[in-house]
PDB file of C-alpha atoms in Angstrom:
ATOM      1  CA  UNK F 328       0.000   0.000   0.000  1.00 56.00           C
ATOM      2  CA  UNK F 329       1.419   3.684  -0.917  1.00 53.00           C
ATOM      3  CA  UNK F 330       1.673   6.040   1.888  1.00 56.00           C
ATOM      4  CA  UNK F 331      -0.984   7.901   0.740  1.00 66.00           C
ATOM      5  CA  UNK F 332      -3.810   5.694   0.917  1.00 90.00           C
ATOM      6  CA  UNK F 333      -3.388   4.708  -2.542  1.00 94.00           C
ATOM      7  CA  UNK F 334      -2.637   1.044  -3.912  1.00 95.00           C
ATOM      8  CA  UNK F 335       0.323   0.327  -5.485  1.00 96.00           C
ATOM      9  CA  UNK F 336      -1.462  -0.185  -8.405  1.00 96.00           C
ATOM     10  CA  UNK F 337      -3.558   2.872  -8.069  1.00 95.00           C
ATOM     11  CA  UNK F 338      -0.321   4.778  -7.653  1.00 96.00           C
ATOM     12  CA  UNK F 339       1.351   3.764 -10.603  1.00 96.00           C
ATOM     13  CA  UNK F 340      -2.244   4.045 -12.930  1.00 95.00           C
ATOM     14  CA  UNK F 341      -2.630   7.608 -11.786  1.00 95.00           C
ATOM     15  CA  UNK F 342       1.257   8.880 -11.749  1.00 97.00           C
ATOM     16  CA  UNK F 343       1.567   7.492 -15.285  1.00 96.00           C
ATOM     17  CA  UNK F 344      -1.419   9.061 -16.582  1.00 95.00           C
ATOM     18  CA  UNK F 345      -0.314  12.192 -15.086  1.00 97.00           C
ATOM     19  CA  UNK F 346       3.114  11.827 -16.420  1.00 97.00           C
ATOM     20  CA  UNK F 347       2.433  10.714 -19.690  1.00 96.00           C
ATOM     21  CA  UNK F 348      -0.119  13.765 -20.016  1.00 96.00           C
ATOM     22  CA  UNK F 349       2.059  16.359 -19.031  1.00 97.00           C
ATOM     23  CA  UNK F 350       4.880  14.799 -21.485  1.00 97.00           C
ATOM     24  CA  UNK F 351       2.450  15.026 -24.066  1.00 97.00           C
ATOM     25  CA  UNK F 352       0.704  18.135 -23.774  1.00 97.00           C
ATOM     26  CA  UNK F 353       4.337  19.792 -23.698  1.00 97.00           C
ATOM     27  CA  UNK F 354       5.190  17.890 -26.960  1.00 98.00           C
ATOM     28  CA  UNK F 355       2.148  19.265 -28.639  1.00 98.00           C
ATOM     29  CA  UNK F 356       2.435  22.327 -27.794  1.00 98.00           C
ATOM     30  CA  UNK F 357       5.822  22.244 -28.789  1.00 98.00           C
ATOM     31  CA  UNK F 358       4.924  21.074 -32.276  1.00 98.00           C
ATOM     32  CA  UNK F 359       2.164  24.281 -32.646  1.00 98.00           C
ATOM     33  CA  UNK F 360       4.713  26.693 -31.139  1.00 98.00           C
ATOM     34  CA  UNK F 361       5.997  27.654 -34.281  1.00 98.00           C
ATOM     35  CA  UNK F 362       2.443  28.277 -35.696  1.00 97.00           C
ATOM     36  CA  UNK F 363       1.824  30.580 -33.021  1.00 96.00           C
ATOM     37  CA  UNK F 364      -0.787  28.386 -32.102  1.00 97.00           C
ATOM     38  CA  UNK F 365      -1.579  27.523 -28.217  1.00 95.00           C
ATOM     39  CA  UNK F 366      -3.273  24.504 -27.534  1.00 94.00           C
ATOM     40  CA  UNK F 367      -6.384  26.297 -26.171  1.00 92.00           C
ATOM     41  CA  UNK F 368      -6.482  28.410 -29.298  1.00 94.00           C
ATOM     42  CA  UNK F 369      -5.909  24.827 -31.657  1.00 96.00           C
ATOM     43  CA  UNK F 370      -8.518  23.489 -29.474  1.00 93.00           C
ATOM     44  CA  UNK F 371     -10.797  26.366 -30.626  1.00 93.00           C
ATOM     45  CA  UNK F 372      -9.721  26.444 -33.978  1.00 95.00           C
ATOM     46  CA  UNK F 373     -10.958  23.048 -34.532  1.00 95.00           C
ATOM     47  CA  UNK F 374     -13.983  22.849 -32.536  1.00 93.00           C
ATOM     48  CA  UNK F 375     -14.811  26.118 -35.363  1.00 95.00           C
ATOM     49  CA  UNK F 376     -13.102  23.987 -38.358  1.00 95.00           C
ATOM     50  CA  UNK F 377     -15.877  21.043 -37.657  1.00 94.00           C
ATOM     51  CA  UNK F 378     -18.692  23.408 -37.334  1.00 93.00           C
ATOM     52  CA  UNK F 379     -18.310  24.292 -40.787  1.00 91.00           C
ATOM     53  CA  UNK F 380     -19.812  27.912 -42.513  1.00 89.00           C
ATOM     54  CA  UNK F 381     -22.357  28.315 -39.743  1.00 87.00           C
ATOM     55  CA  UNK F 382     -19.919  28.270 -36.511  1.00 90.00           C
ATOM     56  CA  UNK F 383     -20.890  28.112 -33.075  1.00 90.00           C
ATOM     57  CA  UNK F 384     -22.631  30.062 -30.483  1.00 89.00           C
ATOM     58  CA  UNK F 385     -19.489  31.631 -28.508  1.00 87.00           C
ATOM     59  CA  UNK F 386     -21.661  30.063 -25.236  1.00 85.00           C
ATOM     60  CA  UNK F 387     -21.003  26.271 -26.955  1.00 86.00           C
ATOM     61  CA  UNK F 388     -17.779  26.743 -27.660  1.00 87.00           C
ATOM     62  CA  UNK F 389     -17.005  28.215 -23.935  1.00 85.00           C
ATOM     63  CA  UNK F 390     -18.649  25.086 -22.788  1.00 84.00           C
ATOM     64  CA  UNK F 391     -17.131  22.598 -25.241  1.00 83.00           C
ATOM     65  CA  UNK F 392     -13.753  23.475 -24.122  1.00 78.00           C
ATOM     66  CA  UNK F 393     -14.749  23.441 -19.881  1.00 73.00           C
ATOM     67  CA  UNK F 394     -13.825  27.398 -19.954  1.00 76.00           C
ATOM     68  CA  UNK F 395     -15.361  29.805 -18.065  1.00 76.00           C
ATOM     69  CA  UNK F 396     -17.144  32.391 -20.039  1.00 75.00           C
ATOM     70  CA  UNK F 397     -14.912  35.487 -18.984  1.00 81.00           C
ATOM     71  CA  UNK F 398     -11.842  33.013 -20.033  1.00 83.00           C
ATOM     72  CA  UNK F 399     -13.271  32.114 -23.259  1.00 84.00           C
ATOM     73  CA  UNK F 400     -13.642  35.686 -24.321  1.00 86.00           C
ATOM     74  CA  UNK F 401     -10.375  36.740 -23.572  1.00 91.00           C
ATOM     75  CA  UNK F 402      -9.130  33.914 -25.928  1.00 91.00           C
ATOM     76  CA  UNK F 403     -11.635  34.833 -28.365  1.00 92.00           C
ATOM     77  CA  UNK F 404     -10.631  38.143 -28.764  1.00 93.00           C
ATOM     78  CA  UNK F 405      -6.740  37.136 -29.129  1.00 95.00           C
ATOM     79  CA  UNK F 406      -8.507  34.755 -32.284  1.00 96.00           C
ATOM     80  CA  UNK F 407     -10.628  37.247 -33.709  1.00 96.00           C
ATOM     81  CA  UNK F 408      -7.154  40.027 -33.213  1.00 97.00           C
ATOM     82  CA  UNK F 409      -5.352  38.010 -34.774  1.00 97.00           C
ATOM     83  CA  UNK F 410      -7.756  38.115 -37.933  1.00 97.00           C
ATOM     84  CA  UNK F 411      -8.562  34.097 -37.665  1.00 98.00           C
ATOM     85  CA  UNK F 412     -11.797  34.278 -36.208  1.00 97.00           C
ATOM     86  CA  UNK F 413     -15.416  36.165 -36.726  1.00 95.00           C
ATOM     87  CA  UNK F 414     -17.822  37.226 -34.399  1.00 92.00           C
ATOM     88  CA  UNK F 415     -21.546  37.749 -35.909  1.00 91.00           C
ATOM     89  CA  UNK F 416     -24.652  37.727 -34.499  1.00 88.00           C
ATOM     90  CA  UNK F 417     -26.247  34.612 -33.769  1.00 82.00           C
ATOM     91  CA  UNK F 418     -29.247  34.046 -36.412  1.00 80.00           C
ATOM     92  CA  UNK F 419     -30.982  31.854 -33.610  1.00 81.00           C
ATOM     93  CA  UNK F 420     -30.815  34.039 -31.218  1.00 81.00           C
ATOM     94  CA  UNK F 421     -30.163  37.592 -31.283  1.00 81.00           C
ATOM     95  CA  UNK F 422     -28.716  37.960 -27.842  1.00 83.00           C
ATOM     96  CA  UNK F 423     -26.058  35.765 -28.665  1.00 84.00           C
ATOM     97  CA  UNK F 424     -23.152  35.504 -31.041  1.00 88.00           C
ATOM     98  CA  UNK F 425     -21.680  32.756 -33.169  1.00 90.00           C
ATOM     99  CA  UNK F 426     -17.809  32.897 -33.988  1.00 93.00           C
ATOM    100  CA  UNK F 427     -16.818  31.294 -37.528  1.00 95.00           C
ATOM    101  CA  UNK F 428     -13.269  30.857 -38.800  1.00 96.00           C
ATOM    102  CA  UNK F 429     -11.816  33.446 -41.329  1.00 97.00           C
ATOM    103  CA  UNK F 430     -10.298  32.862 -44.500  1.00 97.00           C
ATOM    104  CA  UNK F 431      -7.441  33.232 -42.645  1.00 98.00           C
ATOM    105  CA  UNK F 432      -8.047  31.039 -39.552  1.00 97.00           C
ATOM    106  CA  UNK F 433      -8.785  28.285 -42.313  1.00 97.00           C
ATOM    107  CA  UNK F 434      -5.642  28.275 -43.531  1.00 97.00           C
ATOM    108  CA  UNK F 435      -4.139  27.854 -40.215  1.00 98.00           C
ATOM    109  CA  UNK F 436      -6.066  25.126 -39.298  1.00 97.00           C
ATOM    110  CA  UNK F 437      -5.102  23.455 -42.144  1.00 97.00           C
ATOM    111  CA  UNK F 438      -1.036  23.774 -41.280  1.00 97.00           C
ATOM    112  CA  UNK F 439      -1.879  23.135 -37.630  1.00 98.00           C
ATOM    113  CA  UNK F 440      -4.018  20.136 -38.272  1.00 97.00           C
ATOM    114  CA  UNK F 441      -1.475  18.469 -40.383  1.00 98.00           C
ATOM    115  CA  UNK F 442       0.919  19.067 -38.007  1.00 98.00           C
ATOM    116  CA  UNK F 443      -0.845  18.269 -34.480  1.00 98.00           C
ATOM    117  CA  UNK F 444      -1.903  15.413 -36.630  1.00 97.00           C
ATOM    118  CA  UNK F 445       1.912  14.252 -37.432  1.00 98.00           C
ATOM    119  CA  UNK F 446       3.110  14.690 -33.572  1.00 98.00           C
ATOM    120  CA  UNK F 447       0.080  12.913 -32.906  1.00 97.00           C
ATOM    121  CA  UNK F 448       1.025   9.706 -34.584  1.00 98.00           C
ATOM    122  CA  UNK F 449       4.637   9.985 -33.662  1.00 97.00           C
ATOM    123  CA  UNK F 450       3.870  10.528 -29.983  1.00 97.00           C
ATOM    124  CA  UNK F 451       0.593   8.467 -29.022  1.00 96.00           C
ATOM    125  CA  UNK F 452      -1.267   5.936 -32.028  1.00 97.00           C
ATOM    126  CA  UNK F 453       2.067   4.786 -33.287  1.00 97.00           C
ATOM    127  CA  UNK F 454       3.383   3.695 -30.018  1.00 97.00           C
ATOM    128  CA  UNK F 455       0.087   1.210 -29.405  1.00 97.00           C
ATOM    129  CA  UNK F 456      -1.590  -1.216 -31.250  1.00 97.00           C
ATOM    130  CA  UNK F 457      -5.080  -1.645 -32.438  1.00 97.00           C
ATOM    131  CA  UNK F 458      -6.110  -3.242 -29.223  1.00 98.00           C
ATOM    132  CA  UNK F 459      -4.528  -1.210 -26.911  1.00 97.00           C
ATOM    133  CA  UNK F 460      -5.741   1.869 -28.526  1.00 97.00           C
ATOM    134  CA  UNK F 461      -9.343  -0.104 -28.514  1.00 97.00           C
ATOM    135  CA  UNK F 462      -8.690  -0.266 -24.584  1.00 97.00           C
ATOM    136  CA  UNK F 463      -7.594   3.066 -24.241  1.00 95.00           C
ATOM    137  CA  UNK F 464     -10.555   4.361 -26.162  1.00 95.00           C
ATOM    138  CA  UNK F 465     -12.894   1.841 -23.865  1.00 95.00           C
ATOM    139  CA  UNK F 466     -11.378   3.491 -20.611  1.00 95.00           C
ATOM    140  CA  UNK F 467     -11.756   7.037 -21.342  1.00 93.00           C
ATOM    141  CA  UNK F 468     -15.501   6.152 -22.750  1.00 94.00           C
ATOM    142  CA  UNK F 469     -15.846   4.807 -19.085  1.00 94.00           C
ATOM    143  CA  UNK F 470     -14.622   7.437 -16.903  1.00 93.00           C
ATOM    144  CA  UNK F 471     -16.368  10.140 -19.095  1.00 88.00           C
ATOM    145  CA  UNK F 472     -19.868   8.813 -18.521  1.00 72.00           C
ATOM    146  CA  UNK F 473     -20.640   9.431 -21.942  1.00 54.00           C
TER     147      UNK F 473
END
């Protein structure tokens, strides 16, 4: 038993996941540095690229990425300075507003895609297998209570 309360097995679960995180979110942010891109901001970026021509209520997108709403409209603002993203009001509801990529923030994406998609593979899917990544998938669908 670890001094903490924790089993052994516990221990190691949780330090590794912790670890292995942090090593990772580093490496990835590492690999968008050059882009100018912060993770929260690729985060953003792609939640937007998926949404297509209509974008998303700025409220969704504050929620999709567990930000508080003050937060998420600082980092909006640092998107939409930087010329990548659009604010316009919301055709659903006019007390609202929907953000939508730019021209510009499309082409971005496109370069930061490719490459968070490259450190991806180097980093995380090429170092498992099939079935461990059908594991891995299995244990984050559990502890999400999806």
């Amino acid at each position: 038993m670890a001094s903490d309360g924790l089993r052994d097995l516990e221990q190691e679960a949780w330090s590794g996941f912790l670890f292995t995180h942090e090593r990772l979110w580093r490496a990835l942010a590492d690999g968008l540095a050059p882009l100018n891109v912060s993770m929260a901001e690729y985060s953003v970026l792609a939640l937007l690229a998926e949404a297509g021509d209509a974008g998303m209520r700025m409220t969704d997108l504050a929620q999709r990425r567990l930000m508080s709403t003050g937060g998420f409209t600082r980092l909006a603002d640092r998107l939409a300075g930087r010329g990548l993203i659009e604010r316009r009001q919301s055709a659903v509801d006019a007390r609202s507003f929907d953000a939508v990529l730019t021209a510009q923030g499309r082409a971005l994406m496109r370069k930061a895609r490719r490459r968070h998609h490259e450190d991806l593979r180097t980093l995380f899917f090429d170092r498992l297998d099939d079935e461990q990544l059908r594991l891995l998938a299995a244990v984050w669908r559990d502890l999400g209570d999806r």
